[in-house]
DNA sequence: ATCTGTCTGGGACGATCGTCCAACCTCACG
DNA sequence: CGTGAGGTTGGACGATCGTCCCAGACAGAT
């Protein structure tokens, strides 16, 4: 083991923890399993980080910092109408889940664990705020690219969109039914397209 | 401790396990914590059940057996139009979550744990199938009572509805934002109401 | 070359976990 | 009242957990 500054070790441990949690579950992400994944001796753990829970906080931050909206936004550009754009974006997200189910499941486990752990509660709030921020970006980017407006506040719509993706993920993790998931995506796209309104200069009025 | 048949002990342990998991999290639902909740000695545990994971399977079955749709279906009857019916049902569900957040969180933890545990995977499939069955009941009951039809297969809509309730729950658990949750319910009701079509004898065709 | 502070890591601590065994008690039956 | 079968349980087993102590190794300043 070469000499590595503590902050760098800390980041490596967070990545290793995410890898273990994705592959074997958060419960299996023990300090020993994490350092084994990172190829470090056990004692390096508490030299780089005060406690396991503190590292899990880093993991949440690590995930939240990632930018995963780019691929989805790109998909939107291939669509002709808003409904198809939403459908493609949701299918793209579904593909991400299917490509690495453990990863998405680890996210849920991480959220649940944080909610139950003193000092880590409060993290899910930021985590989901970031999710919605990402969703909002996709929503406004899609509207701009295809030239329409949302007839409700996009921020509220972002929350609904994250709800749908979370629900989509949980349902697919539970039964791995691809066909049913895609039907659900169709319906969700149908439903969300109902909030689309043709762009019209300064006509759009959105009162409560 | 009086003499109690093993099957009855097993049921009591499942209820105790659910209580502990709701209050302190699934990770805290150790064999010792469960028997303490049930007021039994530790050794009774493995007399009544072969392993902890087997008991958690019982807990899933216990939850799945509960009927929680009744209250929601009742709410629907107070509504005039479908959109309001959906909104009231979702708000009723949200109230259930708010009344016992730990309970709903324990459900998620249970699902995640089952998915990661050999021998317990397959349970989430049944669990979510039952959720959707319940949702389907609410959907058809609401449509009959208010006299409308769904323009898409209600079974597909049931999956979407469970997705929404799951997402609603996760989002609220993460930030406990009541106002935002209710705005999301409004939007969801708006979106789902788009699948309502006036009842029309034998006109409804559902191909695809 | 020596010193100082940072980094490395072997090994062990106490706590808690799931599981199990062997002894205990209770009751129906003769 | 004796007895055997079966429900009950105290106590302990090995495994694993998070955490930490402390000795050794190395880099840069003197």
GROMACS .gro file of C-alpha atoms (C1' of nucleotides) in nm:
model
  476
    1UNK     CA    1   0.000   0.000   0.000
    2UNK     CA    2   0.150   0.328  -0.110
    3UNK     CA    3   0.114   0.639   0.097
    4UNK     CA    4  -0.212   0.809   0.013
    5UNK     CA    5  -0.355   1.124   0.171
    6UNK     CA    6  -0.648   1.062   0.401
    7UNK     CA    7  -0.899   1.254   0.192
    8UNK     CA    8  -0.817   1.045  -0.112
    9UNK     CA    9  -0.848   0.725   0.089
   10UNK     CA   10  -1.180   0.846   0.216
   11UNK     CA   11  -1.311   0.891  -0.137
   12UNK     CA   12  -1.180   0.549  -0.239
   13UNK     CA   13  -1.354   0.394   0.061
   14UNK     CA   14  -1.680   0.561  -0.032
   15UNK     CA   15  -1.657   0.422  -0.384
   16UNK     CA   16  -1.571   0.077  -0.248
   17UNK     CA   17  -1.863   0.093  -0.005
   18UNK     CA   18  -2.098   0.177  -0.290
   19UNK     CA   19  -1.960  -0.113  -0.493
   20UNK     CA   20  -2.009  -0.360  -0.208
   21UNK     CA   21  -2.354  -0.229  -0.124
   22UNK     CA   22  -2.458  -0.254  -0.487
   23UNK     CA   23  -2.331  -0.608  -0.523
   24UNK     CA   24  -2.413  -0.763  -0.187
   25UNK     CA   25  -2.645  -0.519  -0.014
   26UNK     CA   26  -2.589  -0.245   0.238
   27UNK     CA   27  -2.599  -0.487   0.528
   28UNK     CA   28  -2.302  -0.671   0.378
   29UNK     CA   29  -2.105  -0.349   0.346
   30UNK     CA   30  -1.914  -0.400   0.670
   31UNK     CA   31  -1.593  -0.217   0.740
   32UNK     CA   32  -1.400  -0.533   0.655
   33UNK     CA   33  -1.585  -0.589   0.331
   34UNK     CA   34  -1.530  -0.227   0.231
   35UNK     CA   35  -1.157  -0.224   0.293
   36UNK     CA   36  -1.127  -0.560   0.116
   37UNK     CA   37  -1.301  -0.408  -0.186
   38UNK     CA   38  -1.068  -0.111  -0.171
   39UNK     CA   39  -0.762  -0.333  -0.119
   40UNK     CA   40  -0.671  -0.164   0.207
   41UNK     CA   41  -0.592  -0.300   0.552
   42UNK     CA   42  -0.873  -0.274   0.804
   43UNK     CA   43  -0.696  -0.018   1.016
   44UNK     CA   44  -0.693   0.228   0.730
   45UNK     CA   45  -1.067   0.258   0.765
   46UNK     CA   46  -1.079   0.449   1.091
   47UNK     CA   47  -0.774   0.644   0.997
   48UNK     CA   48  -0.954   0.788   0.697
   49UNK     CA   49  -1.301   0.813   0.848
   50UNK     CA   50  -1.432   0.840   1.202
   51UNK     CA   51  -1.707   0.583   1.175
   52UNK     CA   52  -1.891   0.360   0.932
   53UNK     CA   53  -2.199   0.577   0.937
   54UNK     CA   54  -1.989   0.880   0.853
   55UNK     CA   55  -1.863   0.697   0.545
   56UNK     CA   56  -2.218   0.609   0.446
   57UNK     CA   57  -2.287   0.978   0.455
   58UNK     CA   58  -2.006   1.017   0.206
   59UNK     CA   59  -2.161   0.749  -0.011
   60UNK     CA   60  -2.488   0.940  -0.026
   61UNK     CA   61  -2.299   1.254  -0.120
   62UNK     CA   62  -2.107   1.057  -0.381
   63UNK     CA   63  -2.422   0.931  -0.547
   64UNK     CA   64  -2.596   1.262  -0.526
   65UNK     CA   65  -2.302   1.433  -0.691
   66UNK     CA   66  -2.323   1.210  -0.994
   67UNK     CA   67  -2.486   1.347  -1.301
   68UNK     CA   68  -2.714   1.093  -1.459
   69UNK     CA   69  -2.958   1.324  -1.628
   70UNK     CA   70  -2.744   1.383  -1.933
   71UNK     CA   71  -2.828   1.053  -2.097
   72UNK     CA   72  -3.197   1.104  -2.035
   73UNK     CA   73  -3.199   1.456  -2.170
   74UNK     CA   74  -3.026   1.329  -2.482
   75UNK     CA   75  -3.301   1.075  -2.540
   76UNK     CA   76  -3.561   1.348  -2.535
   77UNK     CA   77  -3.413   1.504  -2.844
   78UNK     CA   78  -3.505   1.203  -3.054
   79UNK     CA   79  -3.874   1.245  -2.983
   80UNK     CA   80  -4.124   1.433  -3.192
   81UNK     CA   81  -4.402   1.498  -2.941
   82UNK     CA   82  -4.386   1.552  -2.563
   83UNK     CA   83  -4.553   1.223  -2.480
   84UNK     CA   84  -4.290   1.033  -2.673
   85UNK     CA   85  -4.017   1.238  -2.511
   86UNK     CA   86  -4.138   1.151  -2.163
   87UNK     CA   87  -4.177   0.789  -2.264
   88UNK     CA   88  -3.822   0.771  -2.399
   89UNK     CA   89  -3.682   0.938  -2.092
   90UNK     CA   90  -3.861   0.696  -1.861
   91UNK     CA   91  -3.755   0.399  -2.071
   92UNK     CA   92  -3.400   0.529  -2.058
   93UNK     CA   93  -3.420   0.546  -1.684
   94UNK     CA   94  -3.566   0.197  -1.673
   95UNK     CA   95  -3.273   0.074  -1.878
   96UNK     CA   96  -3.037   0.225  -1.623
   97UNK     CA   97  -3.214   0.033  -1.350
   98UNK     CA   98  -3.208  -0.289  -1.549
   99UNK     CA   99  -2.840  -0.247  -1.628
  100UNK     CA  100  -2.748  -0.227  -1.260
  101UNK     CA  101  -3.036  -0.328  -1.035
  102UNK     CA  102  -2.817  -0.365  -0.729
  103UNK     CA  103  -2.705  -0.008  -0.760
  104UNK     CA  104  -3.057   0.129  -0.751
  105UNK     CA  105  -3.148  -0.105  -0.471
  106UNK     CA  106  -2.847   0.012  -0.272
  107UNK     CA  107  -2.982   0.365  -0.309
  108UNK     CA  108  -3.305   0.265  -0.140
  109UNK     CA  109  -3.123   0.075   0.131
  110UNK     CA  110  -2.902   0.376   0.188
  111UNK     CA  111  -3.199   0.608   0.222
  112UNK     CA  112  -3.378   0.377   0.463
  113UNK     CA  113  -3.066   0.329   0.671
  114UNK     CA  114  -3.000   0.701   0.686
  115UNK     CA  115  -3.356   0.770   0.801
  116UNK     CA  116  -3.311   0.528   1.089
  117UNK     CA  117  -2.966   0.648   1.191
  118UNK     CA  118  -2.914   0.944   1.418
  119UNK     CA  119  -2.684   1.194   1.254
  120UNK     CA  120  -2.766   1.063   0.910
  121UNK     CA  121  -3.131   1.162   0.906
  122UNK     CA  122  -3.150   1.483   0.711
  123UNK     CA  123  -2.938   1.326   0.440
  124UNK     CA  124  -3.240   1.178   0.258
  125UNK     CA  125  -3.386   1.527   0.238
  126UNK     CA  126  -3.082   1.651   0.048
  127UNK     CA  127  -3.067   1.331  -0.153
  128UNK     CA  128  -3.422   1.366  -0.276
  129UNK     CA  129  -3.389   1.738  -0.324
  130UNK     CA  130  -3.106   1.660  -0.564
  131UNK     CA  131  -3.312   1.394  -0.739
  132UNK     CA  132  -3.586   1.649  -0.795
  133UNK     CA  133  -3.336   1.906  -0.909
  134UNK     CA  134  -3.217   1.662  -1.172
  135UNK     CA  135  -3.574   1.582  -1.271
  136UNK     CA  136  -3.648   1.951  -1.297
  137UNK     CA  137  -3.354   1.998  -1.530
  138UNK     CA  138  -3.484   1.725  -1.757
  139UNK     CA  139  -3.834   1.870  -1.751
  140UNK     CA  140  -3.735   2.223  -1.845
  141UNK     CA  141  -3.477   2.107  -2.098
  142UNK     CA  142  -3.735   1.887  -2.266
  143UNK     CA  143  -3.991   2.163  -2.274
  144UNK     CA  144  -3.745   2.407  -2.424
  145UNK     CA  145  -3.618   2.164  -2.686
  146UNK     CA  146  -3.961   2.057  -2.801
  147UNK     CA  147  -4.111   2.400  -2.761
  148UNK     CA  148  -4.391   2.356  -2.512
  149UNK     CA  149  -4.479   2.471  -2.163
  150UNK     CA  150  -4.589   2.297  -1.845
  151UNK     CA  151  -4.931   2.407  -1.723
  152UNK     CA  152  -4.824   2.343  -1.363
  153UNK     CA  153  -4.513   2.450  -1.173
  154UNK     CA  154  -4.228   2.232  -1.306
  155UNK     CA  155  -4.091   2.203  -0.952
  156UNK     CA  156  -4.408   2.025  -0.843
  157UNK     CA  157  -4.395   1.815  -1.155
  158UNK     CA  158  -4.037   1.721  -1.070
  159UNK     CA  159  -4.154   1.574  -0.743
  160UNK     CA  160  -4.419   1.374  -0.924
  161UNK     CA  161  -4.161   1.255  -1.176
  162UNK     CA  162  -3.926   1.132  -0.905
  163UNK     CA  163  -4.222   0.959  -0.742
  164UNK     CA  164  -4.289   0.779  -1.067
  165UNK     CA  165  -3.929   0.673  -1.121
  166UNK     CA  166  -3.902   0.552  -0.762
  167UNK     CA  167  -4.224   0.358  -0.795
  168UNK     CA  168  -4.117   0.222  -1.130
  169UNK     CA  169  -3.790   0.103  -0.983
  170UNK     CA  170  -3.944  -0.059  -0.677
  171UNK     CA  171  -4.205  -0.239  -0.882
  172UNK     CA  172  -3.950  -0.371  -1.128
  173UNK     CA  173  -3.713  -0.478  -0.851
  174UNK     CA  174  -3.998  -0.668  -0.692
  175UNK     CA  175  -4.113  -0.868  -0.993
  176UNK     CA  176  -3.864  -0.795  -1.276
  177UNK     CA  177  -4.156  -0.783  -1.515
  178UNK     CA  178  -4.018  -0.594  -1.814
  179UNK     CA  179  -4.340  -0.593  -2.013
  180UNK     CA  180  -4.548  -0.466  -1.722
  181UNK     CA  181  -4.287  -0.201  -1.648
  182UNK     CA  182  -4.301  -0.078  -2.005
  183UNK     CA  183  -4.679  -0.067  -1.999
  184UNK     CA  184  -4.654   0.137  -1.682
  185UNK     CA  185  -4.410   0.370  -1.856
  186UNK     CA  186  -4.661   0.413  -2.136
  187UNK     CA  187  -4.932   0.505  -1.892
  188UNK     CA  188  -4.705   0.736  -1.697
  189UNK     CA  189  -4.601   0.913  -2.016
  190UNK     CA  190  -4.965   0.943  -2.111
  191UNK     CA  191  -5.048   1.090  -1.773
  192UNK     CA  192  -4.758   1.332  -1.758
  193UNK     CA  193  -4.820   1.449  -2.113
  194UNK     CA  194  -5.148   1.583  -1.981
  195UNK     CA  195  -4.951   1.862  -1.815
  196UNK     CA  196  -4.813   1.979  -2.146
  197UNK     CA  197  -4.953   2.292  -2.299
  198UNK     CA  198  -4.855   2.454  -2.626
  199UNK     CA  199  -4.616   2.741  -2.579
  200UNK     CA  200  -4.789   3.072  -2.614
  201UNK     CA  201  -4.584   3.386  -2.559
  202UNK     CA  202  -4.707   3.538  -2.234
  203UNK     CA  203  -5.046   3.377  -2.226
  204UNK     CA  204  -4.962   3.103  -1.980
  205UNK     CA  205  -5.131   3.177  -1.648
  206UNK     CA  206  -5.065   2.947  -1.359
  207UNK     CA  207  -5.266   3.037  -1.056
  208UNK     CA  208  -5.293   2.793  -0.764
  209UNK     CA  209  -4.503  -1.832   3.015
  210UNK     CA  210  -4.807  -2.050   2.963
  211UNK     CA  211  -4.805  -2.342   2.725
  212UNK     CA  212  -4.889  -2.215   2.379
  213UNK     CA  213  -4.902  -2.414   2.057
  214UNK     CA  214  -4.611  -2.346   1.826
  215UNK     CA  215  -4.823  -2.204   1.545
  216UNK     CA  216  -4.973  -1.945   1.777
  217UNK     CA  217  -4.630  -1.852   1.907
  218UNK     CA  218  -4.514  -1.818   1.551
  219UNK     CA  219  -4.791  -1.570   1.473
  220UNK     CA  220  -4.719  -1.373   1.789
  221UNK     CA  221  -4.353  -1.355   1.696
  222UNK     CA  222  -4.438  -1.227   1.350
  223UNK     CA  223  -4.651  -0.951   1.500
  224UNK     CA  224  -4.376  -0.866   1.748
  225UNK     CA  225  -4.119  -0.858   1.469
  226UNK     CA  226  -4.336  -0.617   1.274
  227UNK     CA  227  -4.375  -0.397   1.579
  228UNK     CA  228  -4.001  -0.383   1.643
  229UNK     CA  229  -3.919  -0.325   1.277
  230UNK     CA  230  -4.172  -0.043   1.261
  231UNK     CA  231  -4.041   0.125   1.573
  232UNK     CA  232  -3.666   0.069   1.549
  233UNK     CA  233  -3.601  -0.052   1.196
  234UNK     CA  234  -3.561  -0.396   1.048
  235UNK     CA  235  -3.193  -0.409   1.138
  236UNK     CA  236  -3.288  -0.372   1.504
  237UNK     CA  237  -3.536  -0.657   1.480
  238UNK     CA  238  -3.295  -0.917   1.616
  239UNK     CA  239  -3.417  -1.243   1.759
  240UNK     CA  240  -3.362  -1.106   2.108
  241UNK     CA  241  -3.548  -0.784   2.038
  242UNK     CA  242  -3.837  -0.977   1.887
  243UNK     CA  243  -3.881  -1.216   2.177
  244UNK     CA  244  -3.849  -0.925   2.420
  245UNK     CA  245  -4.132  -0.751   2.235
  246UNK     CA  246  -4.338  -1.067   2.249
  247UNK     CA  247  -4.253  -1.128   2.615
  248UNK     CA  248  -4.101  -1.466   2.544
  249UNK     CA  249  -3.768  -1.620   2.636
  250UNK     CA  250  -3.510  -1.632   2.362
  251UNK     CA  251  -3.519  -2.008   2.325
  252UNK     CA  252  -3.883  -1.994   2.228
  253UNK     CA  253  -3.779  -1.832   1.905
  254UNK     CA  254  -3.617  -2.130   1.740
  255UNK     CA  255  -3.871  -2.361   1.887
  256UNK     CA  256  -4.149  -2.180   1.702
  257UNK     CA  257  -3.957  -2.095   1.385
  258UNK     CA  258  -3.656  -2.245   1.213
  259UNK     CA  259  -3.470  -1.922   1.143
  260UNK     CA  260  -3.500  -1.547   1.160
  261UNK     CA  261  -3.538  -1.515   0.786
  262UNK     CA  262  -3.821  -1.765   0.792
  263UNK     CA  263  -4.000  -1.544   1.042
  264UNK     CA  264  -3.947  -1.240   0.823
  265UNK     CA  265  -4.121  -1.434   0.551
  266UNK     CA  266  -4.412  -1.467   0.791
  267UNK     CA  267  -4.404  -1.094   0.851
  268UNK     CA  268  -4.438  -1.024   0.480
  269UNK     CA  269  -4.729  -1.263   0.464
  270UNK     CA  270  -4.881  -1.097   0.769
  271UNK     CA  271  -4.868  -0.754   0.612
  272UNK     CA  272  -4.988  -0.875   0.278
  273UNK     CA  273  -5.285  -1.042   0.440
  274UNK     CA  274  -5.403  -0.717   0.592
  275UNK     CA  275  -5.680  -0.534   0.424
  276UNK     CA  276  -5.613  -0.164   0.414
  277UNK     CA  277  -5.813  -0.073   0.108
  278UNK     CA  278  -6.144  -0.049   0.291
  279UNK     CA  279  -6.077   0.292   0.437
  280UNK     CA  280  -5.965   0.424   0.101
  281UNK     CA  281  -6.264   0.287  -0.084
  282UNK     CA  282  -6.489   0.452   0.173
  283UNK     CA  283  -6.332   0.789   0.107
  284UNK     CA  284  -6.411   0.762  -0.259
  285UNK     CA  285  -6.782   0.762  -0.187
  286UNK     CA  286  -6.765   1.119  -0.058
  287UNK     CA  287  -6.641   1.252  -0.389
  288UNK     CA  288  -6.848   1.392  -0.672
  289UNK     CA  289  -6.611   1.359  -0.964
  290UNK     CA  290  -6.341   1.100  -1.036
  291UNK     CA  291  -6.055   1.344  -0.993
  292UNK     CA  292  -6.171   1.430  -0.643
  293UNK     CA  293  -6.221   1.063  -0.566
  294UNK     CA  294  -5.864   0.982  -0.662
  295UNK     CA  295  -5.739   1.281  -0.471
  296UNK     CA  296  -5.924   1.178  -0.156
  297UNK     CA  297  -5.803   0.822  -0.182
  298UNK     CA  298  -5.443   0.933  -0.219
  299UNK     CA  299  -5.477   1.179   0.068
  300UNK     CA  300  -5.625   0.900   0.278
  301UNK     CA  301  -5.328   0.683   0.197
  302UNK     CA  302  -5.094   0.970   0.279
  303UNK     CA  303  -5.266   1.005   0.615
  304UNK     CA  304  -5.201   0.638   0.682
  305UNK     CA  305  -4.833   0.693   0.613
  306UNK     CA  306  -4.820   1.001   0.831
  307UNK     CA  307  -4.998   0.822   1.113
  308UNK     CA  308  -4.736   0.545   1.122
  309UNK     CA  309  -4.429   0.633   0.918
  310UNK     CA  310  -4.218   0.359   1.072
  311UNK     CA  311  -4.464   0.100   0.958
  312UNK     CA  312  -4.442   0.200   0.596
  313UNK     CA  313  -4.067   0.230   0.618
  314UNK     CA  314  -4.048  -0.118   0.764
  315UNK     CA  315  -4.235  -0.241   0.456
  316UNK     CA  316  -3.965  -0.101   0.231
  317UNK     CA  317  -3.689  -0.240   0.448
  318UNK     CA  318  -3.860  -0.577   0.444
  319UNK     CA  319  -3.886  -0.577   0.066
  320UNK     CA  320  -3.523  -0.478   0.021
  321UNK     CA  321  -3.404  -0.738   0.268
  322UNK     CA  322  -3.611  -1.011   0.107
  323UNK     CA  323  -3.470  -0.925  -0.235
  324UNK     CA  324  -3.116  -0.968  -0.100
  325UNK     CA  325  -3.184  -1.287   0.093
  326UNK     CA  326  -3.175  -1.628  -0.070
  327UNK     CA  327  -3.499  -1.809  -0.007
  328UNK     CA  328  -3.685  -1.485   0.052
  329UNK     CA  329  -3.652  -1.347  -0.296
  330UNK     CA  330  -3.977  -1.418  -0.470
  331UNK     CA  331  -4.164  -1.282  -0.170
  332UNK     CA  332  -4.156  -0.924  -0.300
  333UNK     CA  333  -4.323  -1.045  -0.617
  334UNK     CA  334  -4.618  -1.175  -0.418
  335UNK     CA  335  -4.611  -0.873  -0.193
  336UNK     CA  336  -4.641  -0.630  -0.481
  337UNK     CA  337  -4.889  -0.848  -0.663
  338UNK     CA  338  -5.109  -0.813  -0.357
  339UNK     CA  339  -5.056  -0.439  -0.342
  340UNK     CA  340  -5.169  -0.413  -0.702
  341UNK     CA  341  -5.463  -0.640  -0.633
  342UNK     CA  342  -5.572  -0.404  -0.359
  343UNK     CA  343  -5.520  -0.103  -0.586
  344UNK     CA  344  -5.721  -0.275  -0.855
  345UNK     CA  345  -6.008  -0.328  -0.613
  346UNK     CA  346  -6.010   0.040  -0.527
  347UNK     CA  347  -5.996   0.138  -0.893
  348UNK     CA  348  -6.289  -0.076  -1.004
  349UNK     CA  349  -6.493   0.000  -0.694
  350UNK     CA  350  -6.444   0.372  -0.750
  351UNK     CA  351  -6.537   0.346  -1.115
  352UNK     CA  352  -6.852   0.151  -1.037
  353UNK     CA  353  -6.962   0.381  -0.757
  354UNK     CA  354  -6.910   0.700  -0.955
  355UNK     CA  355  -7.029   0.548  -1.279
  356UNK     CA  356  -6.734   0.582  -1.513
  357UNK     CA  357  -6.493   0.358  -1.700
  358UNK     CA  358  -6.117   0.343  -1.733
  359UNK     CA  359  -5.993   0.389  -2.087
  360UNK     CA  360  -5.695   0.161  -2.018
  361UNK     CA  361  -5.679  -0.182  -1.855
  362UNK     CA  362  -5.738  -0.127  -1.483
  363UNK     CA  363  -5.472  -0.388  -1.406
  364UNK     CA  364  -5.209  -0.170  -1.573
  365UNK     CA  365  -5.350   0.131  -1.396
  366UNK     CA  366  -5.320  -0.054  -1.067
  367UNK     CA  367  -4.947  -0.090  -1.122
  368UNK     CA  368  -4.920   0.281  -1.193
  369UNK     CA  369  -5.122   0.358  -0.881
  370UNK     CA  370  -4.894   0.149  -0.660
  371UNK     CA  371  -4.598   0.320  -0.821
  372UNK     CA  372  -4.744   0.655  -0.724
  373UNK     CA  373  -4.819   0.556  -0.366
  374UNK     CA  374  -4.472   0.407  -0.325
  375UNK     CA  375  -4.314   0.720  -0.466
  376UNK     CA  376  -4.536   0.940  -0.255
  377UNK     CA  377  -4.435   0.749   0.056
  378UNK     CA  378  -4.062   0.754  -0.018
  379UNK     CA  379  -4.065   1.124  -0.094
  380UNK     CA  380  -4.254   1.209   0.222
  381UNK     CA  381  -4.033   0.985   0.435
  382UNK     CA  382  -3.731   1.163   0.292
  383UNK     CA  383  -3.836   1.522   0.359
  384UNK     CA  384  -4.164   1.509   0.558
  385UNK     CA  385  -4.291   1.796   0.349
  386UNK     CA  386  -4.668   1.779   0.394
  387UNK     CA  387  -4.749   2.068   0.165
  388UNK     CA  388  -4.532   1.935  -0.117
  389UNK     CA  389  -4.682   1.589  -0.073
  390UNK     CA  390  -5.032   1.728  -0.104
  391UNK     CA  391  -4.938   1.924  -0.414
  392UNK     CA  392  -4.800   1.600  -0.558
  393UNK     CA  393  -5.126   1.428  -0.472
  394UNK     CA  394  -5.313   1.700  -0.658
  395UNK     CA  395  -5.100   1.648  -0.964
  396UNK     CA  396  -5.125   1.272  -0.943
  397UNK     CA  397  -5.501   1.290  -0.917
  398UNK     CA  398  -5.505   1.525  -1.213
  399UNK     CA  399  -5.292   1.285  -1.413
  400UNK     CA  400  -5.482   0.971  -1.321
  401UNK     CA  401  -5.815   1.139  -1.389
  402UNK     CA  402  -5.703   1.159  -1.748
  403UNK     CA  403  -5.768   0.787  -1.776
  404UNK     CA  404  -6.132   0.831  -1.686
  405UNK     CA  405  -6.389   0.803  -1.960
  406UNK     CA  406  -6.765   0.834  -1.932
  407UNK     CA  407  -6.936   0.500  -1.913
  408UNK     CA  408  -7.085   0.403  -2.244
  409UNK     CA  409  -7.265   0.070  -2.269
  410UNK     CA  410  -7.051  -0.159  -2.485
  411UNK     CA  411  -6.850   0.103  -2.667
  412UNK     CA  412  -6.529   0.062  -2.472
  413UNK     CA  413  -6.271  -0.121  -2.682
  414UNK     CA  414  -5.940  -0.216  -2.530
  415UNK     CA  415  -5.711  -0.373  -2.782
  416UNK     CA  416  -5.329  -0.386  -2.753
  417DA     C1'  417   2.221   1.215   0.953
  418DT     C1'  418   1.861   1.322   1.270
  419DC     C1'  419   1.421   1.455   1.394
  420DT     C1'  420   0.921   1.518   1.349
  421DG     C1'  421   0.487   1.447   1.203
  422DT     C1'  422   0.202   1.181   0.896
  423DC     C1'  423   0.068   0.745   0.720
  424DT     C1'  424   0.044   0.222   0.756
  425DG     C1'  425  -0.131  -0.195   0.946
  426DG     C1'  426  -0.121  -0.618   1.264
  427DG     C1'  427  -0.374  -0.761   1.616
  428DA     C1'  428  -0.709  -0.746   1.969
  429DC     C1'  429  -1.113  -0.551   2.251
  430DG     C1'  430  -1.602  -0.584   2.391
  431DA     C1'  431  -2.059  -0.612   2.205
  432DT     C1'  432  -2.398  -0.834   1.957
  433DC     C1'  433  -2.557  -1.148   1.647
  434DG     C1'  434  -2.818  -1.622   1.500
  435DT     C1'  435  -2.837  -2.058   1.655
  436DC     C1'  436  -2.856  -2.457   1.941
  437DC     C1'  437  -2.828  -2.807   2.329
  438DA     C1'  438  -2.938  -3.015   2.740
  439DA     C1'  439  -3.194  -2.975   3.141
  440DC     C1'  440  -3.637  -2.827   3.333
  441DC     C1'  441  -4.127  -2.828   3.394
  442DT     C1'  442  -4.608  -2.955   3.290
  443DC     C1'  443  -4.973  -3.250   3.170
  444DA     C1'  444  -5.239  -3.659   2.992
  445DC     C1'  445  -5.257  -4.119   3.072
  446DG     C1'  446  -5.207  -4.575   3.302
  447DC     C1'  447  -4.928  -4.167   4.212
  448DG     C1'  448  -4.570  -4.290   3.867
  449DT     C1'  449  -4.430  -4.214   3.399
  450DG     C1'  450  -4.329  -4.080   2.940
  451DA     C1'  451  -4.386  -3.739   2.586
  452DG     C1'  452  -4.367  -3.289   2.463
  453DG     C1'  453  -4.363  -2.783   2.553
  454DT     C1'  454  -4.031  -2.454   2.780
  455DT     C1'  455  -3.602  -2.218   2.868
  456DG     C1'  456  -3.133  -2.081   3.082
  457DG     C1'  457  -2.714  -2.057   2.920
  458DA     C1'  458  -2.355  -2.100   2.603
  459DC     C1'  459  -2.128  -2.161   2.126
  460DG     C1'  460  -1.879  -1.963   1.732
  461DA     C1'  461  -1.903  -1.594   1.405
  462DT     C1'  462  -1.900  -1.131   1.293
  463DC     C1'  463  -1.941  -0.674   1.387
  464DG     C1'  464  -1.740  -0.158   1.473
  465DT     C1'  465  -1.377   0.032   1.686
  466DC     C1'  466  -0.921   0.121   1.855
  467DC     C1'  467  -0.431   0.083   2.041
  468DC     C1'  468   0.037   0.102   1.930
  469DA     C1'  469   0.443  -0.012   1.700
  470DG     C1'  470   0.667   0.038   1.262
  471DA     C1'  471   0.768   0.282   0.808
  472DC     C1'  472   0.829   0.672   0.535
  473DA     C1'  473   0.889   1.187   0.371
  474DG     C1'  474   1.037   1.640   0.431
  475DA     C1'  475   1.266   1.987   0.729
  476DT     C1'  476   1.679   2.087   0.986
   0.00000   0.00000   0.00000
